[in-house]
CSV table of C-alpha atoms in Angstrom, one decimal:
chain,number,residue,atom,x,y,z
A,681,MET,CA,54.2,115.3,41.6
A,682,PHE,CA,53.7,118.3,43.9
A,683,LEU,CA,54.4,121.9,43.3
A,684,SER,CA,54.8,124.5,46.0
A,685,THR,CA,55.9,128.2,46.0
A,686,GLN,CA,58.0,129.8,48.7
A,687,GLU,CA,56.8,133.4,49.1
A,688,ASP,CA,57.7,136.1,51.5
A,689,PRO,CA,54.6,136.9,53.6
A,690,ALA,CA,55.7,140.5,54.1
A,691,GLU,CA,55.7,141.1,50.3
A,692,ALA,CA,52.3,139.5,50.0
A,693,GLY,CA,51.0,141.8,52.7
A,694,ASN,CA,52.4,145.1,51.4
A,695,GLY,CA,51.2,144.6,47.9
A,696,ARG,CA,54.7,144.2,46.4
A,697,GLY,CA,54.2,141.3,44.2
A,698,ASP,CA,56.6,138.6,43.1
A,699,ASP,CA,56.0,139.2,39.4
A,700,ALA,CA,59.2,141.2,39.0
A,701,LYS,CA,61.3,138.6,40.7
A,702,ALA,CA,63.2,135.9,38.8
A,703,VAL,CA,61.9,132.4,39.5
A,704,LEU,CA,64.2,129.6,40.6
A,705,GLY,CA,62.6,126.1,40.2
A,706,LEU,CA,63.9,123.2,42.3
A,707,VAL,CA,62.9,119.7,41.0
A,708,ALA,CA,63.7,116.8,43.4
A,709,ASP,CA,63.8,113.1,43.0
A,710,PRO,CA,61.6,111.1,45.4
A,711,GLY,CA,63.3,110.1,48.6
A,712,LEU,CA,65.9,112.1,50.4
A,713,SER,CA,65.8,114.9,47.8
A,714,ALA,CA,62.0,115.4,48.2
A,715,GLU,CA,62.3,115.4,52.0
A,716,LEU,CA,64.8,118.3,51.8
A,717,VAL,CA,63.5,120.4,48.9
A,718,ASP,CA,60.8,122.4,50.7
A,719,ALA,CA,63.0,123.5,53.6
A,720,ILE,CA,65.8,124.5,51.1
A,721,GLY,CA,63.3,126.5,49.0
A,722,GLN,CA,62.2,128.5,52.1
A,723,GLU,CA,65.8,129.5,52.9
A,724,LEU,CA,67.2,130.2,49.5
A,725,PRO,CA,65.7,133.7,48.7
A,726,ALA,CA,67.4,135.3,51.7
A,727,LEU,CA,70.6,133.4,51.2
A,728,LEU,CA,70.8,134.4,47.5
A,729,ALA,CA,70.2,138.0,48.4
A,730,GLU,CA,73.1,137.7,50.9
A,731,ARG,CA,75.4,136.1,48.3
A,732,GLU,CA,74.5,138.6,45.6
A,733,ASP,CA,74.8,141.5,48.1
A,734,GLY,CA,71.5,143.1,47.2
A,735,PRO,CA,67.7,142.9,47.8
A,736,GLU,CA,65.8,139.6,47.4
A,737,ARG,CA,65.2,139.1,43.7
A,738,TRP,CA,64.5,135.4,43.6
A,739,ARG,CA,61.2,133.5,44.1
A,740,VAL,CA,61.6,129.8,44.6
A,741,GLU,CA,59.2,127.1,43.5
A,742,THR,CA,59.7,123.4,44.3
A,743,SER,CA,58.4,120.2,42.9
A,744,SER,CA,59.0,116.4,43.4
A,745,GLN,CA,58.9,113.9,40.6
A,746,LEU,CA,60.8,110.9,39.4
A,747,LEU,CA,63.5,112.2,37.1
A,748,PRO,CA,63.5,109.8,34.1
A,749,LEU,CA,66.6,108.3,32.7
A,750,ASP,CA,67.1,107.9,28.9
A,751,GLU,CA,67.6,104.6,27.1
A,752,GLU,CA,71.4,104.6,27.9
A,753,GLY,CA,70.7,105.1,31.6
A,754,ALA,CA,71.8,108.8,31.7
A,755,LEU,CA,69.8,111.6,33.2
A,756,PRO,CA,69.0,114.1,30.4
A,757,LEU,CA,69.6,117.2,32.4
A,758,LEU,CA,69.1,119.8,29.6
A,759,ASP,CA,65.9,118.2,28.3
A,760,ILE,CA,64.3,118.0,31.8
A,761,GLY,CA,65.5,121.4,32.8
A,762,ARG,CA,64.2,123.1,29.6
A,763,ARG,CA,60.9,121.3,29.8
A,764,GLN,CA,60.4,122.4,33.4
A,765,ARG,CA,61.3,126.0,32.5
A,766,GLU,CA,58.8,126.0,29.6
A,767,GLU,CA,56.0,124.3,31.5
A,768,GLN,CA,56.4,126.2,34.8
A,769,GLY,CA,57.7,129.5,33.5
A,770,TRP,CA,60.9,129.3,35.5
A,771,ASP,CA,64.0,131.4,34.8
A,772,VAL,CA,66.5,128.9,36.3
A,773,THR,CA,66.0,125.2,37.0
A,774,VAL,CA,68.1,123.1,39.5
A,775,LEU,CA,67.5,119.4,39.9
A,776,LEU,CA,68.3,117.5,43.1
A,777,THR,CA,69.0,113.8,42.7
A,778,GLU,CA,70.4,110.8,44.6
A,779,LEU,CA,72.3,109.8,41.4
A,780,PRO,CA,76.0,109.7,42.3
A,781,ARG,CA,78.3,111.4,39.8
A,782,ARG,CA,82.0,111.0,39.2
A,783,ALA,CA,84.6,112.4,36.8
A,784,GLY,CA,87.1,109.5,36.8
A,785,ARG,CA,87.6,109.0,40.5
A,786,GLN,CA,86.6,112.5,41.5
A,787,PRO,CA,83.1,112.9,43.0
A,788,ILE,CA,80.9,115.5,41.2
A,789,VAL,CA,78.8,117.6,43.5
A,790,ALA,CA,77.0,119.6,40.8
A,791,ASP,CA,76.7,120.2,37.1
A,792,CYS,CA,75.4,123.3,35.4
A,793,HIS,CA,74.8,124.7,31.9
A,794,PRO,CA,75.0,128.5,32.3
A,795,GLU,CA,73.6,129.3,28.9
A,796,ALA,CA,70.6,127.1,29.4
A,797,GLY,CA,70.1,128.2,33.1
A,798,VAL,CA,70.0,124.5,34.2
A,799,GLY,CA,71.9,122.9,37.0
A,800,LEU,CA,72.0,119.7,39.0
A,801,VAL,CA,73.1,118.8,42.6
A,802,SER,CA,74.1,115.2,43.4
A,803,LEU,CA,73.2,114.7,47.1
A,804,PRO,CA,75.5,111.7,47.7
A,805,ALA,CA,78.6,113.8,47.1
A,806,LEU,CA,77.5,116.1,50.0
A,807,GLY,CA,78.1,113.3,52.5
A,808,ALA,CA,76.0,111.8,55.3
A,809,PHE,CA,75.7,114.8,57.6
A,810,ARG,CA,74.4,118.4,57.3
A,811,VAL,CA,73.1,117.4,53.8
A,812,ARG,CA,70.3,120.1,53.8
A,813,ARG,CA,72.7,122.9,54.6
A,814,ARG,CA,75.3,121.7,52.1
A,815,ALA,CA,72.7,121.3,49.4
A,816,ARG,CA,71.2,124.7,50.1
A,817,ASP,CA,74.7,126.4,49.9
A,818,THR,CA,75.6,124.5,46.7
A,819,ILE,CA,72.4,125.6,45.0
A,820,ALA,CA,73.0,129.2,46.1
A,821,TYR,CA,76.5,129.0,44.8
A,822,LEU,CA,75.4,127.7,41.4
A,823,VAL,CA,72.7,130.3,41.0
A,824,ALA,CA,74.7,133.3,42.2
A,825,ALA,CA,78.0,132.4,40.4
A,826,HIS,CA,77.0,130.5,37.3
A,827,LEU,CA,73.2,130.5,36.5
A,828,GLY,CA,71.8,133.8,37.7
A,829,ASN,CA,73.0,136.2,35.0
A,830,ALA,CA,75.2,136.5,31.9
A,831,GLY,CA,78.0,137.9,33.9
A,832,GLY,CA,78.0,134.9,36.1
A,833,ALA,CA,78.0,132.6,33.1
A,834,ARG,CA,81.1,134.5,31.7
A,835,SER,CA,82.9,134.1,35.0
A,836,ALA,CA,82.0,130.4,35.0
A,837,ALA,CA,83.5,129.9,31.5
A,838,GLU,CA,86.7,131.6,32.6
A,839,GLU,CA,86.9,129.2,35.5
A,840,SER,CA,86.2,126.1,33.4
A,841,GLY,CA,89.8,125.4,32.7
A,842,GLY,CA,90.2,123.5,35.9
A,843,GLU,CA,92.5,126.1,37.4
A,844,ARG,CA,90.2,127.2,40.2
A,845,LYS,CA,90.8,125.2,43.4
A,846,SER,CA,89.9,126.8,46.7
A,847,PRO,CA,88.4,125.9,50.1
A,848,GLY,CA,85.1,127.3,48.8
A,849,PRO,CA,84.2,129.7,51.6
A,850,ALA,CA,80.5,129.5,50.6
A,851,LEU,CA,80.5,125.7,50.5
A,852,GLY,CA,82.8,124.6,53.3
A,853,PHE,CA,84.8,122.0,51.3
A,854,SER,CA,87.6,122.0,48.7
A,855,TYR,CA,86.4,121.8,45.2
A,856,GLU,CA,87.5,122.3,41.6
A,857,ILE,CA,85.5,123.5,38.6
A,858,ILE,CA,86.2,121.5,35.4
A,859,SER,CA,84.8,121.6,31.9
A,860,ASP,CA,83.1,118.8,29.8
A,861,ARG,CA,86.4,118.2,28.1
A,862,GLU,CA,88.2,117.5,31.4
A,863,GLU,CA,85.3,115.3,32.6
A,864,ARG,CA,85.5,113.2,29.5
A,865,ARG,CA,89.3,112.9,29.8
A,866,ALA,CA,89.0,111.8,33.4
A,867,ASP,CA,86.4,109.1,32.4
A,868,ILE,CA,88.6,107.8,29.6
A,869,GLU,CA,91.6,107.6,31.9
A,870,GLU,CA,89.6,105.8,34.5
A,871,ASP,CA,87.8,103.1,32.4
A,872,GLY,CA,88.4,103.9,28.7
A,873,SER,CA,84.8,105.1,28.2
A,874,GLU,CA,83.2,108.5,27.6
A,875,ASP,CA,79.9,107.3,28.9
A,876,SER,CA,78.3,109.7,31.4
A,877,ASP,CA,75.3,109.3,33.7
A,878,VAL,CA,74.2,112.9,33.0
A,879,GLN,CA,73.6,114.2,29.5
A,880,LEU,CA,74.2,117.9,29.3
A,881,GLY,CA,73.9,118.4,25.6
A,882,THR,CA,76.3,119.8,23.0
A,883,GLN,CA,75.4,123.5,22.9
A,884,GLY,CA,77.5,125.8,25.1
A,885,GLU,CA,79.9,125.0,27.9
A,886,SER,CA,78.9,122.8,30.7
A,887,LEU,CA,80.6,122.9,34.1
A,888,HIS,CA,81.2,120.4,36.8
A,889,LEU,CA,81.9,121.1,40.5
A,890,VAL,CA,84.1,118.2,41.7
A,891,LEU,CA,85.4,117.3,45.2
A,892,THR,CA,89.2,117.0,45.6
A,893,GLY,CA,91.3,114.7,47.8
A,894,ALA,CA,90.6,111.7,49.9
A,895,ARG,CA,88.0,113.5,52.0
A,896,GLY,CA,85.9,114.1,48.9
A,897,LYS,CA,85.9,110.3,48.1
A,898,LEU,CA,85.0,109.5,51.7
A,899,ARG,CA,82.1,112.1,51.6
A,900,LEU,CA,80.7,110.4,48.4
A,901,LEU,CA,80.9,107.0,50.0
A,902,THR,CA,79.1,108.0,53.2
A,903,GLY,CA,76.6,110.0,51.2
A,904,MET,CA,75.7,107.0,49.1
A,905,VAL,CA,75.2,104.9,52.2
A,906,ARG,CA,72.9,107.5,53.7
A,907,ALA,CA,71.0,107.7,50.4
A,908,ASN,CA,70.3,104.0,50.8
A,909,ARG,CA,68.8,104.7,54.3
A,910,PRO,CA,70.2,101.4,55.8
A,911,TRP,CA,68.0,101.6,58.9
A,912,ARG,CA,65.1,100.5,56.6
A,913,LEU,CA,66.8,97.2,56.4
A,914,VAL,CA,65.7,96.1,59.8
A,915,PRO,CA,61.9,95.7,59.1
A,916,SER,CA,62.7,93.7,56.0
A,917,LEU,CA,64.7,91.3,58.1
A,918,SER,CA,61.8,90.2,60.3
A,919,PRO,CA,62.4,86.4,59.5
A,920,ALA,CA,66.1,86.9,60.6
A,921,LEU,CA,65.0,88.9,63.6
A,922,ALA,CA,62.6,86.1,64.6
A,923,GLY,CA,65.3,83.5,64.2
A,924,ALA,CA,67.7,85.6,66.2
A,925,ALA,CA,65.2,86.2,69.0
A,926,ALA,CA,64.6,82.4,69.2
A,927,GLY,CA,68.4,81.8,69.5
A,928,ALA,CA,68.8,84.5,72.1
A,929,ALA,CA,65.9,83.2,74.1
A,930,PHE,CA,67.7,79.8,74.3
A,931,GLY,CA,70.6,81.5,75.9
A,932,VAL,CA,68.5,83.4,78.4
A,933,PHE,CA,66.7,80.2,79.7
A,934,TYR,CA,69.5,77.7,79.4
A,935,SER,CA,71.7,77.7,82.5
A,936,ASN,CA,74.8,76.2,80.8
A,937,ILE,CA,74.9,79.4,78.6
A,938,TRP,CA,75.0,81.4,81.8
A,939,GLN,CA,78.1,79.5,83.0
A,940,LEU,CA,79.7,79.8,79.5
A,941,ALA,CA,79.1,83.6,79.5
A,942,ASP,CA,80.6,83.8,83.0
A,943,ALA,CA,83.6,81.8,81.9
A,944,PHE,CA,84.2,83.9,78.7
A,945,SER,CA,86.7,86.8,78.9
A,946,THR,CA,85.7,90.1,77.5
A,947,ALA,CA,88.0,89.6,74.5
A,948,ARG,CA,86.4,86.3,73.7
A,949,LEU,CA,82.9,87.8,73.9
A,950,ILE,CA,83.9,90.5,71.5
A,951,LEU,CA,85.3,87.9,69.1
A,952,VAL,CA,82.1,85.9,69.2
A,953,ASN,CA,80.1,89.0,68.8
A,954,ALA,CA,82.2,90.1,65.8
A,955,ALA,CA,82.0,86.7,64.2
A,956,ALA,CA,78.2,86.5,64.5
A,957,VAL,CA,77.7,90.0,63.0
A,958,LEU,CA,80.2,89.3,60.2
A,959,ALA,CA,78.4,86.0,59.4
A,960,MET,CA,75.1,87.9,59.1
A,961,ILE,CA,76.6,90.5,56.9
A,962,VAL,CA,78.2,88.1,54.5
A,963,TRP,CA,75.1,85.9,54.4
A,964,LEU,CA,72.8,88.8,53.5
A,965,ILE,CA,75.1,90.1,50.8
A,966,PHE,CA,75.8,86.9,49.0
A,967,ASP,CA,72.5,85.1,49.6
A,968,ASN,CA,70.6,88.0,48.2
A,969,GLY,CA,72.9,88.7,45.2
A,970,LEU,CA,74.0,92.1,46.5
A,971,TRP,CA,77.6,91.7,45.5
A,972,GLU,CA,78.4,93.0,42.0
A,973,SER,CA,80.8,91.1,39.7
A,974,PRO,CA,80.1,92.5,36.3
A,975,ARG,CA,81.8,91.2,33.2
A,976,ASN,CA,81.6,94.5,31.4
A,977,ARG,CA,85.0,96.4,31.8
A,978,ARG,CA,83.3,99.8,32.3
A,979,LEU,CA,81.0,98.5,34.9
A,980,ARG,CA,83.8,96.7,36.7
A,981,SER,CA,85.5,100.0,37.3
A,982,GLU,CA,82.5,101.1,39.3
A,983,SER,CA,82.0,97.8,41.2
A,984,ALA,CA,84.6,98.6,44.0
A,985,LEU,CA,82.7,101.7,45.0
A,986,TYR,CA,79.2,100.2,44.8
A,987,ASN,CA,80.4,97.0,46.7
A,988,SER,CA,81.8,99.2,49.4
A,989,VAL,CA,78.5,101.1,49.7
A,990,THR,CA,76.6,97.8,49.8
A,991,THR,CA,78.9,96.4,52.5
A,992,LEU,CA,78.6,99.6,54.7
A,993,THR,CA,74.8,99.7,54.1
A,994,VAL,CA,74.2,96.1,55.1
A,995,SER,CA,76.7,96.4,58.0
A,996,PHE,CA,74.8,99.4,59.4
A,997,GLY,CA,71.5,97.6,59.1
A,998,VAL,CA,72.8,94.5,60.8
A,999,PHE,CA,74.4,96.6,63.5
A,1000,CYS,CA,71.0,98.3,64.2
A,1001,MET,CA,69.3,94.8,64.3
A,1002,TYR,CA,71.9,93.6,66.7
A,1003,LEU,CA,71.4,96.6,69.1
A,1004,LEU,CA,67.7,95.9,69.0
A,1005,LEU,CA,68.2,92.2,69.7
A,1006,TYR,CA,70.6,92.9,72.5
A,1007,ALA,CA,68.1,95.4,74.1
A,1008,VAL,CA,65.3,92.9,73.9
A,1009,THR,CA,67.5,90.0,75.2
A,1010,LEU,CA,68.8,92.2,78.1
A,1011,LEU,CA,65.2,93.0,79.1
A,1012,ALA,CA,64.2,89.3,78.9
A,1013,ALA,CA,67.2,88.4,81.1
A,1014,PHE,CA,66.2,91.0,83.7
A,1015,VAL,CA,62.6,89.7,83.8
A,1016,ALA,CA,63.3,85.9,83.5
A,1017,ILE,CA,66.5,85.2,85.5
A,1018,PRO,CA,66.2,85.6,89.3
A,1019,THR,CA,69.6,86.9,90.6
A,1020,GLY,CA,69.5,84.5,93.5
A,1021,TYR,CA,69.2,81.5,91.3
A,1022,LEU,CA,71.8,82.9,88.9
A,1023,ALA,CA,74.2,83.3,91.9
A,1024,THR,CA,73.6,79.7,92.9
A,1025,THR,CA,74.3,78.5,89.4
A,1026,LEU,CA,77.4,80.6,89.0
A,1027,ARG,CA,78.6,79.9,92.6
A,1028,HIS,CA,79.4,83.6,93.2
A,1029,GLY,CA,77.5,86.8,93.7
A,1030,ALA,CA,75.5,87.9,90.7
A,1031,GLY,CA,74.1,91.2,89.6
A,1032,ILE,CA,73.4,93.5,86.6
A,1033,PRO,CA,76.9,92.9,85.0
A,1034,ASP,CA,76.3,89.2,84.9
A,1035,LEU,CA,72.9,89.6,83.3
A,1036,ALA,CA,74.4,92.0,80.7
A,1037,THR,CA,77.1,89.4,79.9
A,1038,ILE,CA,74.5,86.6,79.5
A,1039,ALA,CA,72.5,88.9,77.2
A,1040,TRP,CA,75.6,89.7,75.2
A,1041,LEU,CA,76.5,86.1,74.5
A,1042,SER,CA,72.8,85.2,73.9
A,1043,ALA,CA,72.4,88.0,71.4
A,1044,SER,CA,75.5,86.9,69.6
A,1045,MET,CA,74.2,83.3,69.4
A,1046,GLY,CA,70.9,84.6,68.2
A,1047,THR,CA,72.6,86.6,65.5
A,1048,ILE,CA,74.1,83.4,64.1
A,1049,ALA,CA,70.7,81.8,64.1
A,1050,GLY,CA,69.3,85.0,62.5
A,1051,ALA,CA,71.8,84.7,59.6
A,1052,LEU,CA,70.1,81.4,58.7
A,1053,GLY,CA,66.7,82.9,59.2
A,1054,SER,CA,67.5,85.7,56.8
A,1055,GLY,CA,67.2,83.2,54.0
A,1056,LEU,CA,63.5,83.3,54.5
A,1057,ALA,CA,63.3,87.0,53.7
A,1058,GLY,CA,62.5,87.6,50.0
A,1059,GLU,CA,65.5,88.7,47.9
A,1060,ASP,CA,63.4,91.5,46.4
A,1061,ALA,CA,62.3,92.8,49.8
A,1062,VAL,CA,65.9,92.9,51.0
A,1063,ARG,CA,67.1,94.7,47.9
A,1064,ARG,CA,64.3,97.3,48.1
A,1065,ALA,CA,65.2,97.9,51.8
A,1066,ALA,CA,68.9,98.0,51.2
A,1067,TYR,CA,68.9,100.4,48.2
A,1068,SER,CA,67.4,103.7,47.2
A,1069,GLU,CA,65.2,104.0,44.2
A,1070,ARG,CA,68.0,105.5,42.1
A,1071,GLU,CA,70.3,102.6,43.1
A,1072,LEU,CA,67.7,100.0,42.1
A,1073,GLU,CA,67.3,101.8,38.8
A,1074,ARG,CA,71.0,101.8,38.2
A,1075,GLN,CA,71.2,98.1,38.9
A,1076,ALA,CA,68.4,97.4,36.4
A,1077,GLN,CA,70.3,99.4,33.8
A,1078,ARG,CA,73.5,97.5,34.7
A,1079,ASP,CA,71.7,94.2,34.2
A,1080,LYS,CA,70.5,95.4,30.7
A,1081,GLU,CA,74.0,96.4,29.8
A,1082,GLU,CA,75.4,93.0,30.9
A,1083,GLN,CA,72.8,91.3,28.8
A,1084,ARG,CA,73.7,93.4,25.8
A,1085,THR,CA,77.4,92.7,26.4
A,1086,ASP,CA,76.6,88.9,26.5
A,1087,ARG,CA,74.6,89.1,23.2
A,1088,GLU,CA,77.5,91.0,21.5
A,1089,ALA,CA,80.0,88.4,22.7
A,1090,THR,CA,77.8,85.6,21.5
A,1091,ARG,CA,77.4,87.1,18.1
A,1092,ALA,CA,81.2,87.7,17.9
A,1093,GLU,CA,81.8,84.0,18.7
A,1094,GLU,CA,79.3,82.9,16.1
A,1095,HIS,CA,80.9,85.2,13.5
A,1096,GLU,CA,84.3,83.8,14.2
A,1097,SER,CA,83.1,80.2,14.0
């Protein structure tokens, strides 16, 4: 865990201390949240002063630590927030996490408990781009509108009926504020369960900032993919990359492949390329057990979203691997194939386009070989590379719930017999 304080140098120099200022504490999960929290903390005091139309009255402190889940796999927001406020002496605490949140099918950007002065921002709901700016603006909105003072809390309670729906000029996206009651109703309508992955407690009114429309769902999907950081998948696929390189090298040095590449139309090359990449994606997902097929009804309702995220994550990683393989193969073709000899073999003039076509077919052949080589990569290594820490934790919790469901089903069968 680290703790840092964002302080205005001008105030430190003129003797005007920060003691009179309210303290906003930001606690970030390891990973993307921790990478963003310091920069956000530096920008928030001035932004909050602008939002509140007054002088700077906030001092921001930041820390990074793994936010623990309780036995039911939920994030105890109030417990963590209150403990941090007591230990650090903060007035308001906001948590940043990679834990995705939904009310039914609506993505939740943020939760807050105005009376307790505790809030949470879910980074996946902010999308894949401009995450730092969106997170900063969302935190500023929570503090200025809901957590900063009693007046803001009263205004928040008035908006908790779900009637506010606006483009959110401070946030840049359409949102709606709903209450705990509406969140529970949305969950029940979706999967018949009141389970929540964030525990806000029972005292006072808790509010949820949810995205609206299809763009909100798409933003959550892309944000979850970004949280997985799919580019990390490439180093974990070194056995696959080695197999792919060997297959591609065969194409570079074997003259029959040159003739085949020359005979292929562009459409056929695209088809072979797509088939090779698809084979690698399917092999990685199913060979490493990344596809979710839970038996529990509540978990099944989430599986479509998480399987979509897995498919996009692996697809992005494989695409990055293919681009790397193609670049290496093209370089090898330039170095190893004399254009004069290539022209003699193809019986027509040869140049850079022909070398690029040979590298294209060779890389596609190598990708198919790499799909088989990916089986040599450890399943745990692939899972750690494909998923964020929060997603791995969720999957572990899912496995426990599946085991509990199996035990309950077994006991029910024994009781009936």
